[in-house]
PDB file of C-alpha atoms and ligand atoms in Angstrom:
ATOM      1  CA  MET A   1     -23.071  -3.159  10.766  1.00 36.00           C
ATOM      2  CA  ALA A   2     -22.247  -1.148  13.517  1.00 39.00           C
ATOM      3  CA  VAL A   3     -22.054  -3.523  16.088  1.00 37.00           C
ATOM      4  CA  LYS A   4     -20.142  -6.559  13.724  1.00 39.00           C
ATOM      5  CA  SER A   5     -17.298  -3.453  13.344  1.00 40.00           C
ATOM      6  CA  ARG A   6     -16.975  -2.600  17.372  1.00 40.00           C
ATOM      7  CA  ARG A   7     -16.352  -6.803  17.767  1.00 39.00           C
ATOM      8  CA  SER A   8     -13.619  -6.742  15.242  1.00 39.00           C
ATOM      9  CA  LEU A   9     -12.744  -3.331  16.710  1.00 37.00           C
ATOM     10  CA  LEU A  10     -12.158  -5.223  20.177  1.00 34.00           C
ATOM     11  CA  PHE A  11     -11.396  -8.381  18.840  1.00 35.00           C
ATOM     12  CA  ALA A  12      -8.377  -7.173  16.536  1.00 37.00           C
ATOM     13  CA  SER A  13      -6.839  -5.245  19.484  1.00 38.00           C
ATOM     14  CA  GLY A  14      -6.828  -8.041  21.639  1.00 36.00           C
ATOM     15  CA  ALA A  15      -4.650  -9.953  19.091  1.00 37.00           C
ATOM     16  CA  LEU A  16      -2.639  -7.257  18.460  1.00 36.00           C
ATOM     17  CA  LEU A  17      -0.915  -7.539  21.813  1.00 34.00           C
ATOM     18  CA  ALA A  18      -0.434 -11.162  21.418  1.00 35.00           C
ATOM     19  CA  VAL A  19       1.343 -11.190  18.006  1.00 33.00           C
ATOM     20  CA  ALA A  20       3.260  -7.949  18.674  1.00 33.00           C
ATOM     21  CA  ALA A  21       5.832  -9.608  18.559  1.00 32.00           C
ATOM     22  CA  VAL A  22       5.712 -12.055  15.857  1.00 31.00           C
ATOM     23  CA  ALA A  23       6.023 -11.556  12.032  1.00 31.00           C
ATOM     24  CA  VAL A  24       3.679 -12.691  10.412  1.00 28.00           C
ATOM     25  CA  PRO A  25       4.729 -12.223   6.678  1.00 29.00           C
ATOM     26  CA  VAL A  26       1.481 -13.043   5.272  1.00 27.00           C
ATOM     27  CA  VAL A  27       2.009 -11.304   1.608  1.00 27.00           C
ATOM     28  CA  ALA A  28       5.143 -11.775   1.825  1.00 29.00           C
ATOM     29  CA  GLY A  29       5.223 -14.996   1.073  1.00 27.00           C
ATOM     30  CA  THR A  30       2.849 -14.970  -1.565  1.00 28.00           C
ATOM     31  CA  ALA A  31       4.610 -12.607  -3.595  1.00 30.00           C
ATOM     32  CA  ALA A  32       6.741 -14.180  -6.209  1.00 30.00           C
ATOM     33  CA  ALA A  33       8.511 -10.758  -6.708  1.00 31.00           C
ATOM     34  CA  ASP A  34      10.003 -11.271  -2.788  1.00 33.00           C
ATOM     35  CA  SER A  35      11.585 -13.918  -3.417  1.00 30.00           C
ATOM     36  CA  GLY A  36      15.069 -12.082  -4.267  1.00 30.00           C
ATOM     37  CA  ALA A  37      16.118 -13.492  -1.238  1.00 31.00           C
ATOM     38  CA  ALA A  38      18.503 -10.762   1.001  1.00 32.00           C
ATOM     39  CA  GLY A  39      21.603 -11.050   1.274  1.00 32.00           C
ATOM     40  CA  ALA A  40      23.339 -10.811   4.310  1.00 29.00           C
ATOM     41  CA  GLY A  41      24.614  -7.979   5.712  1.00 32.00           C
ATOM     42  CA  ASN A  42      21.978  -5.769   3.671  1.00 32.00           C
ATOM     43  CA  GLN A  43      20.734  -2.866   5.244  1.00 33.00           C
ATOM     44  CA  ALA A  44      17.194  -2.601   4.362  1.00 31.00           C
ATOM     45  CA  ARG A  45      14.733  -0.317   6.295  1.00 37.00           C
ATOM     46  CA  ILE A  46      11.843   1.487   5.069  1.00 56.00           C
ATOM     47  CA  VAL A  47      13.110   4.281   3.581  1.00 53.00           C
ATOM     48  CA  GLY A  48      15.342   6.303   6.496  1.00 62.00           C
ATOM     49  CA  GLY A  49      13.082   4.929   8.830  1.00 66.00           C
ATOM     50  CA  ASN A  50      11.158   8.503  10.033  1.00 85.00           C
ATOM     51  CA  GLN A  51       8.072   7.894  12.263  1.00 91.00           C
ATOM     52  CA  ALA A  52       5.170   9.706  10.597  1.00 93.00           C
ATOM     53  CA  SER A  53       2.013  11.389  11.586  1.00 94.00           C
ATOM     54  CA  ILE A  54      -1.139   9.933  10.675  1.00 96.00           C
ATOM     55  CA  ALA A  55      -2.733  13.398  10.861  1.00 96.00           C
ATOM     56  CA  ASP A  56      -0.447  14.487   7.867  1.00 96.00           C
ATOM     57  CA  HIS A  57      -1.745  11.710   6.105  1.00 97.00           C
ATOM     58  CA  PRO A  58      -4.808  10.853   6.666  1.00 98.00           C
ATOM     59  CA  TYR A  59      -5.499   8.908   3.903  1.00 98.00           C
ATOM     60  CA  ALA A  60      -3.015   5.803   4.903  1.00 98.00           C
ATOM     61  CA  VAL A  61      -4.160   2.933   5.996  1.00 98.00           C
ATOM     62  CA  TYR A  62      -3.534  -1.042   6.803  1.00 98.00           C
ATOM     63  CA  LEU A  63      -5.317  -4.109   6.216  1.00 98.00           C
ATOM     64  CA  THR A  64      -5.285  -6.903   8.787  1.00 98.00           C
ATOM     65  CA  ASP A  65      -6.525 -10.606   8.184  1.00 98.00           C
ATOM     66  CA  ALA A  66      -9.195 -11.566  10.715  1.00 97.00           C
ATOM     67  CA  GLY A  67      -6.767 -12.675  13.610  1.00 97.00           C
ATOM     68  CA  GLY A  68      -5.813  -8.862  13.421  1.00 96.00           C
ATOM     69  CA  ASN A  69      -2.521  -9.275  11.333  1.00 96.00           C
ATOM     70  CA  GLN A  70      -1.427  -6.836   9.644  1.00 96.00           C
ATOM     71  CA  PHE A  71      -0.189  -8.217   5.682  1.00 97.00           C
ATOM     72  CA  CYS A  72      -0.447  -5.013   3.839  1.00 97.00           C
ATOM     73  CA  GLY A  73      -0.890  -1.035   3.412  1.00 98.00           C
ATOM     74  CA  ALA A  74      -3.988   0.670   1.273  1.00 98.00           C
ATOM     75  CA  VAL A  75      -4.744   3.994   0.995  1.00 98.00           C
ATOM     76  CA  ILE A  76      -8.183   6.345   1.313  1.00 98.00           C
ATOM     77  CA  VAL A  77      -9.726   7.212  -2.161  1.00 98.00           C
ATOM     78  CA  SER A  78     -13.289   8.055  -1.273  1.00 98.00           C
ATOM     79  CA  SER A  79     -15.458   7.586   1.821  1.00 97.00           C
ATOM     80  CA  THR A  80     -16.390   3.918   1.291  1.00 98.00           C
ATOM     81  CA  ALA A  81     -13.583   3.083  -0.721  1.00 98.00           C
ATOM     82  CA  VAL A  82      -9.421   2.360  -0.668  1.00 98.00           C
ATOM     83  CA  ALA A  83      -7.038   1.362  -2.856  1.00 98.00           C
ATOM     84  CA  THR A  84      -4.253  -1.378  -2.631  1.00 98.00           C
ATOM     85  CA  ALA A  85      -2.189  -3.817  -4.624  1.00 98.00           C
ATOM     86  CA  ALA A  86      -3.781  -6.466  -6.525  1.00 98.00           C
ATOM     87  CA  HIS A  87      -1.731  -9.009  -4.367  1.00 98.00           C
ATOM     88  CA  CYS A  88      -3.053  -7.907  -1.409  1.00 98.00           C
ATOM     89  CA  ALA A  89      -6.645  -7.563  -2.271  1.00 98.00           C
ATOM     90  CA  LYS A  90      -6.234 -11.530  -3.378  1.00 98.00           C
ATOM     91  CA  ALA A  91      -4.087 -12.660  -0.320  1.00 98.00           C
ATOM     92  CA  VAL A  92      -6.412 -12.888   2.029  1.00 98.00           C
ATOM     93  CA  ALA A  93     -10.335 -13.872   1.254  1.00 98.00           C
ATOM     94  CA  LYS A  94     -12.760 -10.699   1.529  1.00 98.00           C
ATOM     95  CA  GLN A  95     -14.307 -11.811   4.189  1.00 98.00           C
ATOM     96  CA  ASP A  96     -11.704 -11.850   6.854  1.00 98.00           C
ATOM     97  CA  ILE A  97      -9.992  -8.740   5.325  1.00 98.00           C
ATOM     98  CA  ARG A  98      -9.981  -5.832   7.752  1.00 98.00           C
ATOM     99  CA  VAL A  99      -9.545  -1.908   6.891  1.00 98.00           C
ATOM    100  CA  VAL A 100      -8.121  -0.109  10.221  1.00 98.00           C
ATOM    101  CA  ALA A 101      -7.922   3.311   9.568  1.00 98.00           C
ATOM    102  CA  GLY A 102      -6.877   6.296  11.872  1.00 98.00           C
ATOM    103  CA  ARG A 103      -4.631   4.169  13.539  1.00 98.00           C
ATOM    104  CA  GLU A 104      -0.655   5.338  13.795  1.00 96.00           C
ATOM    105  CA  ASP A 105       0.073   2.793  16.261  1.00 96.00           C
ATOM    106  CA  LYS A 106      -0.922  -1.155  15.448  1.00 95.00           C
ATOM    107  CA  ARG A 107      -0.925  -1.630  19.419  1.00 95.00           C
ATOM    108  CA  THR A 108      -3.498   0.994  20.372  1.00 97.00           C
ATOM    109  CA  SER A 109      -7.526   0.859  19.090  1.00 97.00           C
ATOM    110  CA  ASP A 110      -7.480   4.047  17.816  1.00 97.00           C
ATOM    111  CA  GLY A 111      -9.595   4.938  14.489  1.00 98.00           C
ATOM    112  CA  GLN A 112     -11.763   2.586  12.492  1.00 98.00           C
ATOM    113  CA  VAL A 113     -11.803  -1.019  11.680  1.00 98.00           C
ATOM    114  CA  LEU A 114     -14.151  -1.789   8.461  1.00 98.00           C
ATOM    115  CA  GLY A 115     -15.048  -4.949   6.861  1.00 98.00           C
ATOM    116  CA  VAL A 116     -15.007  -5.492   3.333  1.00 98.00           C
ATOM    117  CA  SER A 117     -17.923  -5.772   1.157  1.00 97.00           C
ATOM    118  CA  LYS A 118     -16.830  -5.375  -2.730  1.00 97.00           C
ATOM    119  CA  ILE A 119     -13.229  -5.958  -3.787  1.00 98.00           C
ATOM    120  CA  TRP A 120     -12.129  -4.907  -7.622  1.00 98.00           C
ATOM    121  CA  VAL A 121      -9.004  -6.201  -8.803  1.00 98.00           C
ATOM    122  CA  SER A 122      -7.636  -4.789 -12.141  1.00 98.00           C
ATOM    123  CA  GLN A 123      -8.926  -7.226 -15.340  1.00 97.00           C
ATOM    124  CA  SER A 124      -5.156  -7.368 -16.358  1.00 97.00           C
ATOM    125  CA  TYR A 125      -3.631  -8.053 -13.175  1.00 98.00           C
ATOM    126  CA  THR A 126      -2.055 -11.646 -13.069  1.00 98.00           C
ATOM    127  CA  ASP A 127       1.131 -11.277 -11.158  1.00 98.00           C
ATOM    128  CA  PRO A 128       2.936  -8.035  -9.631  1.00 98.00           C
ATOM    129  CA  THR A 129       5.702  -8.347 -12.135  1.00 98.00           C
ATOM    130  CA  GLN A 130       3.557  -8.145 -14.859  1.00 98.00           C
ATOM    131  CA  GLY A 131       2.157  -5.047 -13.786  1.00 98.00           C
ATOM    132  CA  ALA A 132      -1.856  -3.721 -13.423  1.00 98.00           C
ATOM    133  CA  ASP A 133      -0.614  -4.699  -9.405  1.00 98.00           C
ATOM    134  CA  ILE A 134      -3.875  -2.470  -8.102  1.00 98.00           C
ATOM    135  CA  ALA A 135      -7.840  -2.877  -6.371  1.00 98.00           C
ATOM    136  CA  VAL A 136     -10.551  -1.003  -4.999  1.00 98.00           C
ATOM    137  CA  LEU A 137     -11.929  -2.330  -1.750  1.00 98.00           C
ATOM    138  CA  THR A 138     -15.710  -0.956  -0.929  1.00 98.00           C
ATOM    139  CA  VAL A 139     -16.038  -1.246   2.835  1.00 98.00           C
ATOM    140  CA  ARG A 140     -18.549  -1.733   4.976  1.00 97.00           C
ATOM    141  CA  GLY A 141     -19.598   1.888   6.515  1.00 96.00           C
ATOM    142  CA  GLN A 142     -18.184   5.092   5.766  1.00 97.00           C
ATOM    143  CA  LEU A 143     -14.564   6.134   6.176  1.00 98.00           C
ATOM    144  CA  GLY A 144     -13.596   9.370   8.649  1.00 98.00           C
ATOM    145  CA  TYR A 145     -11.008  10.462   7.102  1.00 98.00           C
ATOM    146  CA  ARG A 146      -9.885  12.511   3.894  1.00 98.00           C
ATOM    147  CA  PRO A 147      -9.254  10.608   0.530  1.00 98.00           C
ATOM    148  CA  ALA A 148      -6.102  10.712  -1.151  1.00 98.00           C
ATOM    149  CA  ASN A 149      -6.528  13.098  -4.379  1.00 98.00           C
ATOM    150  CA  LEU A 150      -5.713  10.911  -7.911  1.00 98.00           C
ATOM    151  CA  PRO A 151      -3.966  12.022 -10.660  1.00 98.00           C
ATOM    152  CA  ALA A 152      -5.602  12.811 -13.992  1.00 98.00           C
ATOM    153  CA  LYS A 153      -5.818   9.763 -16.280  1.00 97.00           C
ATOM    154  CA  ASP A 154      -2.685   9.017 -18.306  1.00 94.00           C
ATOM    155  CA  ASP A 155      -0.845  12.226 -16.515  1.00 96.00           C
ATOM    156  CA  THR A 156       3.087  12.114 -17.230  1.00 96.00           C
ATOM    157  CA  GLN A 157       3.792  15.278 -15.486  1.00 96.00           C
ATOM    158  CA  VAL A 158       3.733  14.413 -12.125  1.00 97.00           C
ATOM    159  CA  TYR A 159       5.955  11.215 -13.090  1.00 98.00           C
ATOM    160  CA  ALA A 160       8.973  13.671 -13.514  1.00 98.00           C
ATOM    161  CA  THR A 161      12.143  12.099 -13.048  1.00 98.00           C
ATOM    162  CA  GLY A 162      14.061  13.234 -10.097  1.00 98.00           C
ATOM    163  CA  THR A 163      10.479  14.481  -7.889  1.00 98.00           C
ATOM    164  CA  GLN A 164      10.974  13.536  -4.398  1.00 97.00           C
ATOM    165  CA  ALA A 165       7.505  11.296  -3.010  1.00 98.00           C
ATOM    166  CA  THR A 166       6.268   9.979  -0.279  1.00 97.00           C
ATOM    167  CA  VAL A 167       5.651   5.987   0.342  1.00 97.00           C
ATOM    168  CA  LEU A 168       4.118   5.481   3.687  1.00 97.00           C
ATOM    169  CA  GLY A 169       3.726   2.025   5.601  1.00 96.00           C
ATOM    170  CA  TRP A 170       3.614  -0.012   8.638  1.00 96.00           C
ATOM    171  CA  GLY A 171       5.963  -2.847   6.572  1.00 93.00           C
ATOM    172  CA  ARG A 172       9.172  -4.294   7.664  1.00 90.00           C
ATOM    173  CA  ILE A 173      11.786  -1.920   8.908  1.00 87.00           C
ATOM    174  CA  ALA A 174      14.514  -4.511   7.674  1.00 75.00           C
ATOM    175  CA  ASP A 175      14.730  -7.166   4.832  1.00 77.00           C
ATOM    176  CA  GLY A 176      13.593 -10.237   6.955  1.00 80.00           C
ATOM    177  CA  GLY A 177      12.763  -7.944  10.128  1.00 78.00           C
ATOM    178  CA  ALA A 178      10.094  -6.676  12.064  1.00 81.00           C
ATOM    179  CA  ARG A 179       7.264  -5.047  11.038  1.00 86.00           C
ATOM    180  CA  SER A 180       6.972  -1.692  11.925  1.00 90.00           C
ATOM    181  CA  ASP A 181       4.098  -0.922  14.947  1.00 93.00           C
ATOM    182  CA  TYR A 182       4.262   2.749  14.043  1.00 93.00           C
ATOM    183  CA  LEU A 183       3.241   4.631  10.577  1.00 96.00           C
ATOM    184  CA  ARG A 184       6.631   5.406   9.169  1.00 95.00           C
ATOM    185  CA  SER A 185       7.640   7.553   5.583  1.00 95.00           C
ATOM    186  CA  ALA A 186      10.780   7.756   3.503  1.00 95.00           C
ATOM    187  CA  GLN A 187      11.568  10.185   1.103  1.00 95.00           C
ATOM    188  CA  VAL A 188      12.458   8.548  -2.682  1.00 97.00           C
ATOM    189  CA  PRO A 189      12.667  10.475  -6.169  1.00 98.00           C
ATOM    190  CA  LEU A 190      11.595   8.768  -8.965  1.00 98.00           C
ATOM    191  CA  VAL A 191      13.090   7.053 -11.474  1.00 98.00           C
ATOM    192  CA  SER A 192      13.282   7.379 -15.324  1.00 98.00           C
ATOM    193  CA  ASP A 193      11.650   4.477 -17.359  1.00 98.00           C
ATOM    194  CA  SER A 194      14.989   4.120 -18.893  1.00 98.00           C
ATOM    195  CA  GLU A 195      16.876   3.135 -16.175  1.00 98.00           C
ATOM    196  CA  CYS A 196      14.395   1.258 -13.982  1.00 98.00           C
ATOM    197  CA  ARG A 197      13.847  -0.812 -17.322  1.00 98.00           C
ATOM    198  CA  SER A 198      17.887  -1.596 -16.834  1.00 98.00           C
ATOM    199  CA  ASP A 199      17.217  -2.582 -13.417  1.00 98.00           C
ATOM    200  CA  TYR A 200      14.845  -5.074 -13.606  1.00 98.00           C
ATOM    201  CA  THR A 201      14.195  -6.523 -17.060  1.00 98.00           C
ATOM    202  CA  VAL A 202      10.186  -6.924 -16.428  1.00 98.00           C
ATOM    203  CA  TYR A 203       9.493  -3.368 -15.875  1.00 98.00           C
ATOM    204  CA  ASP A 204       6.724  -1.838 -17.659  1.00 98.00           C
ATOM    205  CA  GLN A 205       6.262   2.030 -18.050  1.00 98.00           C
ATOM    206  CA  GLN A 206       2.834   1.635 -19.011  1.00 98.00           C
ATOM    207  CA  SER A 207       1.768   0.047 -15.544  1.00 98.00           C
ATOM    208  CA  MET A 208       5.042   0.587 -13.192  1.00 98.00           C
ATOM    209  CA  VAL A 209       6.601   3.501 -12.047  1.00 98.00           C
ATOM    210  CA  CYS A 210      10.327   3.340  -9.933  1.00 98.00           C
ATOM    211  CA  ALA A 211      11.418   5.235  -7.080  1.00 98.00           C
ATOM    212  CA  GLY A 212      15.076   5.309  -5.237  1.00 97.00           C
ATOM    213  CA  TYR A 213      18.503   6.021  -4.451  1.00 96.00           C
ATOM    214  CA  ARG A 214      21.032   4.586  -7.041  1.00 95.00           C
ATOM    215  CA  ASP A 215      22.743   3.433  -3.582  1.00 95.00           C
ATOM    216  CA  GLY A 216      19.711   2.285  -1.722  1.00 94.00           C
ATOM    217  CA  GLY A 217      19.655   2.496   1.371  1.00 91.00           C
ATOM    218  CA  ILE A 218      15.991   4.163   1.423  1.00 94.00           C
ATOM    219  CA  ASP A 219      12.955   2.072   0.384  1.00 95.00           C
ATOM    220  CA  ALA A 220       9.438  -0.040   0.946  1.00 95.00           C
ATOM    221  CA  CYS A 221       9.628  -3.263   2.129  1.00 94.00           C
ATOM    222  CA  GLN A 222       7.755  -6.575   3.031  1.00 93.00           C
ATOM    223  CA  GLY A 223       4.223  -5.312   4.672  1.00 95.00           C
ATOM    224  CA  ASP A 224       3.696  -1.809   3.130  1.00 97.00           C
ATOM    225  CA  SER A 225       3.145  -3.881  -0.262  1.00 97.00           C
ATOM    226  CA  GLY A 226      -0.969  -1.919  -1.310  1.00 98.00           C
ATOM    227  CA  GLY A 227       0.180   1.726   0.405  1.00 98.00           C
ATOM    228  CA  PRO A 228       0.470   4.901  -1.090  1.00 98.00           C
ATOM    229  CA  LEU A 229       3.369   6.829  -2.263  1.00 98.00           C
ATOM    230  CA  VAL A 230       2.087  10.281  -3.181  1.00 98.00           C
ATOM    231  CA  VAL A 231       3.156  13.656  -4.142  1.00 98.00           C
ATOM    232  CA  GLY A 232       1.832  16.227  -1.516  1.00 97.00           C
ATOM    233  CA  ASP A 233      -1.237  14.700  -1.357  1.00 97.00           C
ATOM    234  CA  THR A 234      -2.093  13.282  -4.655  1.00 98.00           C
ATOM    235  CA  LEU A 235      -1.471   9.435  -4.682  1.00 98.00           C
ATOM    236  CA  ILE A 236       1.082   8.087  -8.003  1.00 98.00           C
ATOM    237  CA  GLY A 237       1.995   5.110  -6.911  1.00 98.00           C
ATOM    238  CA  ILE A 238       0.769   1.949  -4.670  1.00 98.00           C
ATOM    239  CA  VAL A 239       3.713  -0.308  -2.907  1.00 98.00           C
ATOM    240  CA  SER A 240       3.813  -3.438  -5.301  1.00 98.00           C
ATOM    241  CA  PHE A 241       7.529  -5.198  -5.332  1.00 98.00           C
ATOM    242  CA  GLY A 242      11.333  -4.789  -5.582  1.00 97.00           C
ATOM    243  CA  ASP A 243      14.395  -7.591  -5.381  1.00 96.00           C
ATOM    244  CA  GLY A 244      14.762  -7.250  -1.559  1.00 93.00           C
ATOM    245  CA  CYS A 245      14.749  -4.023   0.054  1.00 93.00           C
ATOM    246  CA  ALA A 246      16.972  -1.057  -0.290  1.00 93.00           C
ATOM    247  CA  LYS A 247      19.485  -2.399  -2.796  1.00 94.00           C
ATOM    248  CA  ALA A 248      21.738  -0.433  -4.779  1.00 96.00           C
ATOM    249  CA  GLY A 249      20.138  -0.851  -8.459  1.00 97.00           C
ATOM    250  CA  LYS A 250      16.969  -2.277  -7.572  1.00 97.00           C
ATOM    251  CA  PRO A 251      14.644   0.835  -6.752  1.00 98.00           C
ATOM    252  CA  GLY A 252      10.909   0.145  -5.363  1.00 98.00           C
ATOM    253  CA  VAL A 253       8.508  -0.735  -8.028  1.00 98.00           C
ATOM    254  CA  TYR A 254       5.165   1.067  -7.576  1.00 98.00           C
ATOM    255  CA  THR A 255       1.760   0.690  -9.556  1.00 98.00           C
ATOM    256  CA  ARG A 256       1.561   3.772 -11.831  1.00 98.00           C
ATOM    257  CA  VAL A 257      -1.728   5.039 -10.660  1.00 98.00           C
ATOM    258  CA  SER A 258      -2.457   7.601 -13.293  1.00 98.00           C
ATOM    259  CA  THR A 259      -2.822   4.481 -15.483  1.00 98.00           C
ATOM    260  CA  TYR A 260      -5.838   3.126 -14.058  1.00 98.00           C
ATOM    261  CA  ALA A 261      -7.152   6.634 -12.577  1.00 98.00           C
ATOM    262  CA  ASP A 262     -10.399   6.055 -14.395  1.00 98.00           C
ATOM    263  CA  ASP A 263     -11.007   2.437 -13.606  1.00 97.00           C
ATOM    264  CA  VAL A 264      -9.928   3.891  -9.813  1.00 98.00           C
ATOM    265  CA  GLU A 265     -12.425   6.596  -9.451  1.00 97.00           C
ATOM    266  CA  THR A 266     -15.487   4.481 -10.625  1.00 97.00           C
ATOM    267  CA  GLN A 267     -14.697   2.095  -8.677  1.00 97.00           C
ATOM    268  CA  SER A 268     -14.453   4.440  -5.325  1.00 96.00           C
ATOM    269  CA  ARG A 269     -17.526   6.093  -6.160  1.00 93.00           C
ATOM    270  CA  PRO A 270     -19.863   5.653  -3.474  1.00 85.00           C
ATOM    271  CA  ARG A 271     -23.045   4.101  -4.446  1.00 72.00           C
ATOM    272  CA  LEU A 272     -26.510   5.793  -3.497  1.00 61.00           C
ATOM    273  CA  LEU A 273     -28.573   2.693  -3.206  1.00 56.00           C
ATOM    274  CA  GLY A 274     -28.443  -0.902  -2.711  1.00 51.00           C
TER     275      GLY A 274
HETATM  276  N1  LIG B   1       5.808  -7.157  -2.075  1.00 71.81           N
HETATM  277  C1  LIG B   1       5.802  -6.365  -1.508  1.00 71.81           C
HETATM  278  C2  LIG B   1       4.856  -6.382   0.100  1.00 71.81           C
HETATM  279  O1  LIG B   1       3.806  -7.222  -0.458  1.00 71.81           O
HETATM  280  C3  LIG B   1       6.440  -4.977  -1.385  1.00 71.81           C
HETATM  281  C4  LIG B   1       8.020  -4.974  -1.720  1.00 71.81           C
HETATM  282  C5  LIG B   1       8.149  -3.684  -1.574  1.00 71.81           C
HETATM  283  N2  LIG B   1       9.432  -4.067  -1.965  1.00 71.81           N
HETATM  284  C6  LIG B   1      10.321  -2.784  -2.579  1.00 71.81           C
HETATM  285  N3  LIG B   1      11.686  -3.267  -2.004  1.00 71.81           N
HETATM  286  N4  LIG B   1      10.132  -1.513  -2.142  1.00 71.81           N
HETATM  287  O2  LIG B   1       4.725  -5.873   1.044  1.00 71.81           O
END
């Protein structure tokens, strides 16, 4: 196992240099919800685009394919598991997924690169717009970084309208643009269920939560899927979909983690043997 992860680490760092200039939207092409084509002149940027420190958010990780191309975000939830979006878990074959932890800048070889031994996808998942866009990946080996906290099952208090949450990711910094080399973060207020229902006819308040500004301008974008929306260090959402990025009246839609808290807890529990 140690040999394998060292080899993929070397491979990934070499491959990343080669592909750094090429945007490879593996997931964008598979997520139906992203088809809402970006209008010309749309200033979509991953939420105000602040570079973030991984020391402040050690649970923020990303997923690559076997070629080292980053295709989604994810979040550490135990010493052996990360949560991500179901559509991310299904975008690449299990044996080709790598979890990259402790690496703020994709161009470095910092941190760890771990393979995936098991994937759990919510039984209710079919498509991001139908909700339940959540999965747990069990990694080969141990994650050496602090996990995010999970909300209590069905907790509603953490979803109070207007609460400022933080979204993290290495995704596109402009709608249709290149992905970020660095971890970035943005602050976005939680949107009420009634408002989000008027913004998206597919909105389901049991399985989703929206965050963003009425006027747009700050949002997650392609490549951020699967990554965390946190309040403090509590994981309340997972980047799921949106109509373009940062458009007015189209907030980001996130998986409502509290609904799946028990499943995520069970699925992320380290197994003692076997
Ligand atoms: N589905 C996208 C992905 O696969 C994430 C889209 C998030 N979009 C948004 N406007 N918040 O990376």
